[in-house]
XYZ file of C-alpha atoms in Angstrom:
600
model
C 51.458 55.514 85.935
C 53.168 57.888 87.836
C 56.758 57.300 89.577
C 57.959 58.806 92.410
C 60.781 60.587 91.971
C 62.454 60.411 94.969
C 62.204 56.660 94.634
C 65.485 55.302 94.713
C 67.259 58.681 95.132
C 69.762 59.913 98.006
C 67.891 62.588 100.120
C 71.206 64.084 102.516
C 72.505 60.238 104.010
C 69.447 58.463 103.009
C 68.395 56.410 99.763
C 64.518 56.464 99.685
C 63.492 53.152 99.349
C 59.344 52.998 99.216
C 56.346 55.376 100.227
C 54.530 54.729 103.190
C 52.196 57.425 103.818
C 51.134 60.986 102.446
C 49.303 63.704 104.333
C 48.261 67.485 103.587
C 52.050 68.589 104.369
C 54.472 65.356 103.531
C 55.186 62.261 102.543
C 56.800 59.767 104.287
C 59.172 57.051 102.846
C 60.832 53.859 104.116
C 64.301 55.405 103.552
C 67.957 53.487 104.628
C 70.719 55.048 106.318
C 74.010 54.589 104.076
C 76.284 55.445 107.429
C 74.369 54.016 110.296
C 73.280 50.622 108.385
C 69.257 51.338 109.667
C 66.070 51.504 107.938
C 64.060 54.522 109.306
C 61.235 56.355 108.316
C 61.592 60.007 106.071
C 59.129 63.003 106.127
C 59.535 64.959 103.170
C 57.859 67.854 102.564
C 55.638 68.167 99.270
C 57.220 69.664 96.423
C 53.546 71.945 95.724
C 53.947 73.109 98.815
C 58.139 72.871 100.110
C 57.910 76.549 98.761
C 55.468 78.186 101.309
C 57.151 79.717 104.237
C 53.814 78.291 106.398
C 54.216 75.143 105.670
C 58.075 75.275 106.464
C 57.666 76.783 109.796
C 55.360 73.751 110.494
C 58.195 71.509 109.481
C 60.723 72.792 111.400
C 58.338 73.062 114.539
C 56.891 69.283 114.381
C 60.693 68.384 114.286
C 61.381 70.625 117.448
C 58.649 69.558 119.204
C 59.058 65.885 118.107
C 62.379 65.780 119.254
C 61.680 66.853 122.526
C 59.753 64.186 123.560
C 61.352 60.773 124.507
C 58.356 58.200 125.156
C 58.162 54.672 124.282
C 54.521 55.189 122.828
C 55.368 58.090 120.855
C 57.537 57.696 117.474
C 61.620 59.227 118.082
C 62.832 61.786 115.978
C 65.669 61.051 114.364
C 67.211 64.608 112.747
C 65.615 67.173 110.671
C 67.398 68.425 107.409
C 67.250 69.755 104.157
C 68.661 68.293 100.837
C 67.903 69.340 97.333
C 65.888 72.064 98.593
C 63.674 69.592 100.447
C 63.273 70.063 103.721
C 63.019 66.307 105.337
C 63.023 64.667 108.652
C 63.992 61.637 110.073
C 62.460 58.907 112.430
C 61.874 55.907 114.059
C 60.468 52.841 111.482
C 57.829 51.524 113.375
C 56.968 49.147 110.288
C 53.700 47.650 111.592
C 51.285 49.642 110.022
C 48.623 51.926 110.850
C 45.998 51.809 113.579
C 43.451 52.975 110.693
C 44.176 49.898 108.800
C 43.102 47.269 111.431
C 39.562 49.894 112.098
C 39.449 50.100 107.926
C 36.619 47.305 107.503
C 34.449 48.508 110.005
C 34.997 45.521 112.880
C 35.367 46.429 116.264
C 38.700 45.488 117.974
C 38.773 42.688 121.247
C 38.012 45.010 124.097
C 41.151 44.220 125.867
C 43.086 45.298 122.636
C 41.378 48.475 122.260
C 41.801 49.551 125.740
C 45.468 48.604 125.774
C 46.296 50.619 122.702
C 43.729 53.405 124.475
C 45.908 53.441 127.872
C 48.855 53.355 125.700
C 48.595 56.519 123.631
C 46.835 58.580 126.847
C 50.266 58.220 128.707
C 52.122 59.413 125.258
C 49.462 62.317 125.409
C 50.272 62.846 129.271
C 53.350 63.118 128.291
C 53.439 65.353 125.630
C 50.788 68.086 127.946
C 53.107 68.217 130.787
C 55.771 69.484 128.443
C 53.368 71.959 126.798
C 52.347 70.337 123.412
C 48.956 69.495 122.497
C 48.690 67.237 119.526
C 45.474 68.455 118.040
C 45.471 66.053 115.539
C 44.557 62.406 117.332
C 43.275 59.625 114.971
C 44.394 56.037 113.907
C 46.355 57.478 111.118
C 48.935 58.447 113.563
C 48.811 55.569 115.346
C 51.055 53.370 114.160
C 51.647 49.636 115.264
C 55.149 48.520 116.253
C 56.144 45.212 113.957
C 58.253 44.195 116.578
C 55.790 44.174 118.931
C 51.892 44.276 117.565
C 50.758 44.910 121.432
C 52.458 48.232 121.672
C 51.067 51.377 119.462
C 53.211 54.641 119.018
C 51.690 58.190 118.550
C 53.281 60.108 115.608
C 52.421 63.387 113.861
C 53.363 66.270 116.061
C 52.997 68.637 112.906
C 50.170 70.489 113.857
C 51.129 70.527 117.575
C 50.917 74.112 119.180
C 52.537 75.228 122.537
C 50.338 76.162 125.425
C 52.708 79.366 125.231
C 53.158 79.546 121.386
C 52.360 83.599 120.606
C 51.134 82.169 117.045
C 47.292 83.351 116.567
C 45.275 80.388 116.457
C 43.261 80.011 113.048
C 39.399 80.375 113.923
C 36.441 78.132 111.870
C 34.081 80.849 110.854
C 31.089 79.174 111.013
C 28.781 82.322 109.020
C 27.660 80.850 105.602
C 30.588 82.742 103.982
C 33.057 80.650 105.804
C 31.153 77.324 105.663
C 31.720 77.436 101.794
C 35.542 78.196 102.588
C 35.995 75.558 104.852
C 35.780 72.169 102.248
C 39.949 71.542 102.972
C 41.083 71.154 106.416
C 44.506 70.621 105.524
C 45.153 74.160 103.574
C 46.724 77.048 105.315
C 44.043 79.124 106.657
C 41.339 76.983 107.709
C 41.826 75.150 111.248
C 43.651 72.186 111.866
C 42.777 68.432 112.709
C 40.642 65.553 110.953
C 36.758 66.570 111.518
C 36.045 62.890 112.159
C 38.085 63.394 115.689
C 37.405 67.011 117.061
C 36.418 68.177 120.186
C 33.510 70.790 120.089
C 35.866 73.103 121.023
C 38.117 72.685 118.385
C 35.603 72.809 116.188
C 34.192 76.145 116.798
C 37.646 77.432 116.150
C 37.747 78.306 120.647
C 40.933 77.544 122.639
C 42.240 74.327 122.671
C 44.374 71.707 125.717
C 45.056 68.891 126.539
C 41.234 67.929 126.683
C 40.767 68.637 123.111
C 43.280 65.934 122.928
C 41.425 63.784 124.852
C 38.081 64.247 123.379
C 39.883 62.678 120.037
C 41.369 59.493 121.845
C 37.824 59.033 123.292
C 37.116 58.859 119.499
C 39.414 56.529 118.849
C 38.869 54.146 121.951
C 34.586 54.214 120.602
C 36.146 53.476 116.926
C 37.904 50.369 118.289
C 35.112 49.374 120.200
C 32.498 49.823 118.018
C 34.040 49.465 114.275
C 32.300 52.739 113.564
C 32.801 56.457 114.441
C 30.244 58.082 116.988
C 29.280 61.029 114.462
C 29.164 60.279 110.287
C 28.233 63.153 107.692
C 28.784 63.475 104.348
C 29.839 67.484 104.967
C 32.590 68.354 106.762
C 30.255 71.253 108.267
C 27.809 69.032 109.254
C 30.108 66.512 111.070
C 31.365 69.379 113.003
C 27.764 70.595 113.929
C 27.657 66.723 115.308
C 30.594 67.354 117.685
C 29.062 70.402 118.806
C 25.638 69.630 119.528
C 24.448 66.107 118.817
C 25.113 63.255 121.391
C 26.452 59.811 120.371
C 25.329 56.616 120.979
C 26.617 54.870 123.827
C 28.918 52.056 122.559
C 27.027 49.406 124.300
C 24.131 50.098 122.053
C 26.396 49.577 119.340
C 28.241 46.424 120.953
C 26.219 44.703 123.932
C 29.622 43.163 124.994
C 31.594 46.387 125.675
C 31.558 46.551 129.965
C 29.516 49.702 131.726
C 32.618 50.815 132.779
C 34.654 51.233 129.322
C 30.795 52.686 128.295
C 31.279 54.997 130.780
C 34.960 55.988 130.225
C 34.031 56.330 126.992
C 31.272 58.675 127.668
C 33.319 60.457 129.729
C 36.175 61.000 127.142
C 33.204 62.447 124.828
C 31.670 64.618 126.850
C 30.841 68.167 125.344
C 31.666 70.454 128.500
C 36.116 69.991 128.647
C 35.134 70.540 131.974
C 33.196 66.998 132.264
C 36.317 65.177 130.781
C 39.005 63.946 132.354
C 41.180 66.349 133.763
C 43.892 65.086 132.224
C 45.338 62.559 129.934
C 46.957 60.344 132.811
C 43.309 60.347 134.401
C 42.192 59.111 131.433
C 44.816 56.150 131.544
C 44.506 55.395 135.380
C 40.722 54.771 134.274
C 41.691 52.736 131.278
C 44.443 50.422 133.863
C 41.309 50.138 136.366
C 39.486 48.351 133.774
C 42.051 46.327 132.540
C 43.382 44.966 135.805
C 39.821 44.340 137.093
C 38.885 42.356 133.848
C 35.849 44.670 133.499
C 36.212 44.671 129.485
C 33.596 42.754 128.157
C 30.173 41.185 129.474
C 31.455 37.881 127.589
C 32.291 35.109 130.225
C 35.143 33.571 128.152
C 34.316 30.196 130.298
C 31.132 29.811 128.198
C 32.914 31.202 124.545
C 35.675 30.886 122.207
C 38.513 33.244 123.810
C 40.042 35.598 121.076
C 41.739 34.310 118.047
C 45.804 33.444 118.231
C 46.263 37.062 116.737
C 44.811 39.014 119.422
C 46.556 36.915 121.573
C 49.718 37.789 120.540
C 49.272 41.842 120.485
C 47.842 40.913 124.155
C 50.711 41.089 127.107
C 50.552 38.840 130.027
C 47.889 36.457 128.353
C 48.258 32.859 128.189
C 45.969 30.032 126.732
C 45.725 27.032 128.942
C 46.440 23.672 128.738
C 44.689 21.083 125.911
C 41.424 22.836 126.225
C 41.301 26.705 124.758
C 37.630 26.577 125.608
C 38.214 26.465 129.183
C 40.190 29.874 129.502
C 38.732 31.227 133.187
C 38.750 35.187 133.412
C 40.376 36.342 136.538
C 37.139 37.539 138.627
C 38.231 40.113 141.171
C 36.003 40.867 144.351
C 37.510 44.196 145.208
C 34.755 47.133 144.995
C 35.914 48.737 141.644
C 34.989 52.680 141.773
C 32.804 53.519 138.972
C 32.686 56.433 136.695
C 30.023 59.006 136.685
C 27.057 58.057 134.519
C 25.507 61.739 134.615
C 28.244 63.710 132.965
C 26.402 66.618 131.177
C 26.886 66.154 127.022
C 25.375 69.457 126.693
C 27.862 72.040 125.165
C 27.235 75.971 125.738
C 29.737 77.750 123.567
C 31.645 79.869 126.026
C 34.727 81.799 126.205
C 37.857 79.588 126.215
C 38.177 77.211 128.768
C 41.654 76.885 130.363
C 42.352 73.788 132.714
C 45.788 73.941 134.023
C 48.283 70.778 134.129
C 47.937 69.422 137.269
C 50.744 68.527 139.530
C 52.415 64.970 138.089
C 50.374 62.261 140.520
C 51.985 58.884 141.745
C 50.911 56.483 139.389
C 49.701 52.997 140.228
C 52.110 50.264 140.989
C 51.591 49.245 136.672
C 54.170 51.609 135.675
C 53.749 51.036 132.425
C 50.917 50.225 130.102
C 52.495 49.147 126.884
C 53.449 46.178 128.371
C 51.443 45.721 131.976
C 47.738 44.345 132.200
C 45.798 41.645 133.944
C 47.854 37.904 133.344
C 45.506 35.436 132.984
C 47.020 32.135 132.819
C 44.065 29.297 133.134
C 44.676 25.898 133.894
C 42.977 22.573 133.286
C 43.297 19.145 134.269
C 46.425 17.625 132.148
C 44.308 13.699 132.244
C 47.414 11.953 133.251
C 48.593 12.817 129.351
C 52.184 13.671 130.705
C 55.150 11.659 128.608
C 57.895 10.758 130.436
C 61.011 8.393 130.705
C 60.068 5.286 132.026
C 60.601 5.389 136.041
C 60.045 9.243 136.651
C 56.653 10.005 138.808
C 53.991 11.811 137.600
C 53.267 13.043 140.725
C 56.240 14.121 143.545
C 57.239 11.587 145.538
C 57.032 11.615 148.756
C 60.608 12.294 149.973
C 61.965 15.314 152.018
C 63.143 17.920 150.327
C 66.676 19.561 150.525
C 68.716 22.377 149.381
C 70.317 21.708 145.700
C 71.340 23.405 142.827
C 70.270 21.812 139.391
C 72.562 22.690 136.823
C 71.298 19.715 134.466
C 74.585 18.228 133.887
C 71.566 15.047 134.186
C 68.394 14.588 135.171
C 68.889 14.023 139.074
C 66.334 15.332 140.176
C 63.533 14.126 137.449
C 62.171 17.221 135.703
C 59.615 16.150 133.665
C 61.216 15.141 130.103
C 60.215 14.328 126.091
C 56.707 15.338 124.731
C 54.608 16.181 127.122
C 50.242 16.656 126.138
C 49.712 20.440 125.342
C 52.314 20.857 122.920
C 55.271 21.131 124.554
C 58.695 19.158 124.340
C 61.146 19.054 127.241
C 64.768 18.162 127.352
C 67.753 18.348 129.967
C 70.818 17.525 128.223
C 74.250 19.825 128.063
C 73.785 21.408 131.067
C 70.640 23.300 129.526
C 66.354 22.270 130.104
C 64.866 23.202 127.184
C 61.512 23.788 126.701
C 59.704 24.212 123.639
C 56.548 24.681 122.186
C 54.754 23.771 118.998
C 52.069 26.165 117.660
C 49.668 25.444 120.888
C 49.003 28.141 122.914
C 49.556 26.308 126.574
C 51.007 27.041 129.626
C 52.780 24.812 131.262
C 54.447 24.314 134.635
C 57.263 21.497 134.818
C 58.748 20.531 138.159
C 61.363 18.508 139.619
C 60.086 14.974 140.417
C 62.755 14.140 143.044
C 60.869 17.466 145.392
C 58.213 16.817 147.458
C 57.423 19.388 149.880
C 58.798 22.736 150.698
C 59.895 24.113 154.142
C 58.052 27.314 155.404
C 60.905 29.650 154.370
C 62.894 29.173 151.244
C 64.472 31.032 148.405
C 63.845 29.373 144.963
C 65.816 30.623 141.948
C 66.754 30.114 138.594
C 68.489 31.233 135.731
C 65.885 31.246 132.364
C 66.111 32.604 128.611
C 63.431 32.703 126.283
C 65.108 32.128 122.891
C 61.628 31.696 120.339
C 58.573 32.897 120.085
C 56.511 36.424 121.046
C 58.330 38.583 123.713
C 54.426 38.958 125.506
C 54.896 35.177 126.427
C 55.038 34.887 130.028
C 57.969 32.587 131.990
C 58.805 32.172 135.280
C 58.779 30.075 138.702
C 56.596 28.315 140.315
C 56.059 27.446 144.411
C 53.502 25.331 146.577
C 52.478 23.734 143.990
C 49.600 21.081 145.240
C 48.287 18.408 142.723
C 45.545 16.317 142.741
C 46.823 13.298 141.024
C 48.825 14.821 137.961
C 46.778 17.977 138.048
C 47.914 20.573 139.511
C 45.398 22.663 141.967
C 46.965 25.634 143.594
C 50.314 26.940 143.568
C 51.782 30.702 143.387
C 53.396 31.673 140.523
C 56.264 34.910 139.293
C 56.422 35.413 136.113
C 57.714 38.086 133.404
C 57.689 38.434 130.092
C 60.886 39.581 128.149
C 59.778 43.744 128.100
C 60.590 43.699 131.766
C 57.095 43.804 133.007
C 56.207 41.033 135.932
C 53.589 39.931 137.633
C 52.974 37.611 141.284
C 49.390 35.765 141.042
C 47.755 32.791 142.858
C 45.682 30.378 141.383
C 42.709 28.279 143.625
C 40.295 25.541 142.282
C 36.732 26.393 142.760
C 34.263 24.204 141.591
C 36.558 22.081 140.242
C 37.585 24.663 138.226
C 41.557 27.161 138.088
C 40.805 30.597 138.843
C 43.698 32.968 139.066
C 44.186 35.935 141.252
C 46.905 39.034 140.789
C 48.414 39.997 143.836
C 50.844 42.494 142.263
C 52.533 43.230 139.072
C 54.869 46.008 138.017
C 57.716 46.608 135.777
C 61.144 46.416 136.058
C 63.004 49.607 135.136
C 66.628 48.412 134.153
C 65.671 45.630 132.060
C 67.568 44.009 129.641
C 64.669 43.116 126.748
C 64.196 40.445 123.623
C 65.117 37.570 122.846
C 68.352 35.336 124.103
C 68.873 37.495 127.084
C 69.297 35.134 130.611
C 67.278 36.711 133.414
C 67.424 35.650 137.418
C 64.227 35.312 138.724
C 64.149 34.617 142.739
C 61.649 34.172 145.195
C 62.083 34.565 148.826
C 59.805 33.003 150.917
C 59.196 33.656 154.979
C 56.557 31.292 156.036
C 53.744 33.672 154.619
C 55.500 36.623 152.989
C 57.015 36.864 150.056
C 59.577 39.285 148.028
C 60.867 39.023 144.440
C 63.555 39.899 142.254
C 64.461 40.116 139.150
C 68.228 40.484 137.697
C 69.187 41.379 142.116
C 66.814 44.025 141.652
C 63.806 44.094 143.938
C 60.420 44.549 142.853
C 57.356 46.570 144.073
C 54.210 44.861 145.991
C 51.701 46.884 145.740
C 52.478 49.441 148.594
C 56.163 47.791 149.391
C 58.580 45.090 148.332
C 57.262 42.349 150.513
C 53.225 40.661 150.273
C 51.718 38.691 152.553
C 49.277 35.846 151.791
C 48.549 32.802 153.691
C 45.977 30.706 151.481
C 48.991 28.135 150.733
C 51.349 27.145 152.715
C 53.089 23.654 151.115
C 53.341 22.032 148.569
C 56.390 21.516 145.365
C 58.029 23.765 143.251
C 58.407 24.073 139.333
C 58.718 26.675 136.581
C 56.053 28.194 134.396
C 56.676 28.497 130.361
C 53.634 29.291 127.952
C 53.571 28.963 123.861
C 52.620 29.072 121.090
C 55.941 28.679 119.120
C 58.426 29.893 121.820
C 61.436 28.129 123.061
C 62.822 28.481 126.848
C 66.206 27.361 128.212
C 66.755 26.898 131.975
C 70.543 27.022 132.983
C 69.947 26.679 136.518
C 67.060 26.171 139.774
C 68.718 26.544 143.119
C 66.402 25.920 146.259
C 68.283 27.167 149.813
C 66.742 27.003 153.038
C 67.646 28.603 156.030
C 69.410 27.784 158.847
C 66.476 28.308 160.886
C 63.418 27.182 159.014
């Protein structure tokens, strides 16, 4: 058995603690900082190869490049150095594994999953083309999974990078017979660079490569995840190449029924032969990507009728909520709005041409979801609770019929009758210390307490409070709650603010129809100076003007769709409570202050 050498060893301020990866150029270890007290992740050039001038001027460029971009989907560079004649360099543990791991045994990914990781790594591409790098190498292998956070992927890898500008020559496949039989390695210097499994035709054929090479290999990835299995297979790398160039793949709905039409088509689209018929660029790609997601138009599954994913999806799935008691009656939001569809004609026919060159567009306004890693459709269903509610002896089930008043609840007591003990669903309330705490077992429930001692709510108010989220995932969503109508103990209708602790937030509405909760988005957005995690206190407050609302988060107002105020009129009375979902997540609630104007 062979041991690594470095194992164990100090490499400039770092003792190498355990490989986690080798490629054609490196290795990289799990290496700790002796100064800075971190664990972070080493690239250190091969000791076959440290020696070739080549392979160093790769090094030093990937950590150049690397450097220069500052993305939360793509991995930070740390430093670049060289000890013991190796040339290393450092960077950001990400310690959740690779992308290629989870596609490994040849099952597709949930839809939603895939796309989100999808919409994730086109902005880190979008951002990496408007700064002049191309990747050229996209695949799962440098994709790697935060541990932190399984819902958020990070691109790594810039190695084989090359500047729009760069004067190098670019290496050319020579596709006579002669250079077929030179072409077996793709990693030796030489030959061109990339995996076969993920190039564009383009690439392939050794022509001129942009940011649409780049997103030829993401559509790749996204029909990987979708389908557990790549859209061209050959035992020769020659042949799989010849597959990229002039063979069409299968459309992923022949391969998985459930996949939408529209991720089919954005697929397609992604894949097309022609650069020309891709998207024109990467953030295209992603705006695409966002339409599906916040449209629900993933799958042709009616999660109503079937088992919703398992807990583990769940938890690499931001904004997503199970509902109460039943798991079986999750309802998918349904939107009505006319969703523009992709074109199904794109032409998959390639003619080998001279170099195409599409220029990087001027940066467009995105969409109010500023951010993917962490914003996507929140569905939070709800079913009827069955009068299962525990509480002390004395406190309603349903709010009594008093007015209601300003107050501010501090819960030095229980005044004002928030529901209290065990409560159906899994969760366990408690107001004691001047803290309601609210905690989950391993049920993955949403729940919305309230305030017996409230009845009804003026026109205009301003309901806030002052909430933590101490357990559990940081993709759980919390918030407040407002016009809250229940039939009996179950609760109808209400509108509902929530975030989850990346910053990201979200306003929605939820109706019965058919004796059944539906919920509708009416905005969501994230919050730019956001303190994230765990044990951080947020302010979350709702102003409300008869039939128009505006938010904020921390004093800092949030986006509406096109301003900071939305108008809806489907409600307008009913209580107010606070929304808290599991599975094993803990809440605390310091405060709920409800003023009223002078003039409502």
């Amino acid at each position: 058995m062979n041991v690594d050498p470095l194992l164990g060893k100090q490499l400039g301020q770092y003792i190498i603690q355990a490989p986690l990866g080798e490629g054609g150029m490196a290795r990289v270890y799990k290496a700790y900082h002796t100064r800075l007290h971190r664990e972070d992740a080493v690239k250190v050039i091969l000791s076959k190869v440290a020696h070739q001038p080549e392979f160093k001027i790769r090094f030093e460029r990937e950590a150049q490049l690397a450097a220069s971009l500052e993305h939360p989907n793509i991995v930070r560079v740390y430093d670049a150095g060289d000890a013991n004649n190796l040339p290393y360099l450092s960077m950001q543990y990400v310690g959740g594994g690779v992308l290629s791991s989870l596609l490994r045994q040849g099952y597709a990914l949930e839809p939603g999953r895939a796309v989100r990781y999808a919409l994730q790594m086109a902005r880190a591409l979008h951002h990496a083309h408007q700064r002049g790098i191309i990747h050229r190498d996209v695949k799962p292998q440098n994709m790697l999974i935060s541990a932190n956070d399984p819902g958020q992927i990070l691109l790594s890898d810039f190695g084989i990078a090359k500047l729009f500008d760069s004067s190098h020559e670019e290496t050319r496949m020579n596709l006579s017979p002669a250079g077929i039989a030179a072409s077996a390695s793709l990693t030796s210097i030489g030959q061109i660079v990339g995996t076969a499994s993920y190039m564009a035709p383009e690439q392939c054929e050794g022509k001129e490569v942009g940011p649409y090479s780049d997103i030829y290999a993401l559509g790749v990835v996204l029909y990987q995840m979708l389908t557990g299995r790549l859209p061209f297979q050959a035992a020769e790398t020659t042949a799989l190449m010849y597959q990229h160039v002039n063979v069409q793949p299968r459309s992923v709905r022949d391969i998985n029924p459930s996949v939408s039409e529209m991720l089919a088509q954005i697929v397609a689209r992604a894949l097309a032969k022609d650069p020309r018929a891709r998207f024109r660029t990467a953030e295209e790609m992603a705006l695409a990507l966002e339409t599906a997601l916040t449209t629900n138009q993933l799958s042709t599954i009616n999660l109503a009728n079937n088992r919703p994913p398992a807990l583990e999806t769940l938890t690499a799935t931001p904004f997503v909520a199970a509902p109460v008691l039943s798991a079986s009656s999750a309802i998918p939001y349904a939107p009505t709005a006319n969703i523009p569809s992709l074109p199904t004609n794109i032409s998959t026919a390639y003619t080998p041409s001279a170099p195409i060159v599409i220029p990087i567009p001027p940066r467009r306004r995105k969409l109010p979801l500023v951010r993917a890693v962490v914003l996507t459709t929140f569905l939070i269903a709800i079913v009827v609770l069955a009068g299962k509610f525990l509480s002390p002896a004395g406190t309603p089930l349903t709010p009594a019929p008093v007015p209601s008043g300003a107050f501010v609840d501090t819960f030095k007591d229980n005044y004002n009758h928030w529901l209290n003990g065990s409560i159906a669903g899994g969760l366990t309330a408690d107001v004691s210390n001047n803290h309601y705490t609210l905690s989950y077992d391993n049920e993955p429930n949403t729940h919305f307490p309230y305030p017996g001692s409230v009845s009804q709510l003026s026109s205009s108010f301003t309901l806030t409070t002052q909430i933590s989220q101490e357990a559990g995932n940081t993709e759980i969503p919390y918030g407040l709650a407002f016009r809250m109508q229940y039939s009996g103990n179950q609760m109808v209708s209400c509108y509902a603010f929530a975030i989850h602790s990346s910053g990201a937030y979200i306003f929605m509405r939820y109706d019965t129809a058919n004796g059944q909760i539906q919920s509708s988005v009416l905005a969501q957005g994230f919050v730019s100076q956001f303190r994230k995690g765990l044990h951080q206190s947020h302010q979350l407050q709702a102003m409300v003007k008869k039939n128009t609302f505006s938010f904020t988060i921390d004093d800092q107002a949030v986006q509406l769709k096109s301003g900071m105020t939305l108008t809806d009129a489907t409600y307008t009375d009913g209580t107010l409570g606070l929304l808290v979902s599991g599975p094993n997540s803990r809440f605390v609630v310091t405060r709920v202050q409800f003023d009223i104007p002078a003039s409502s």
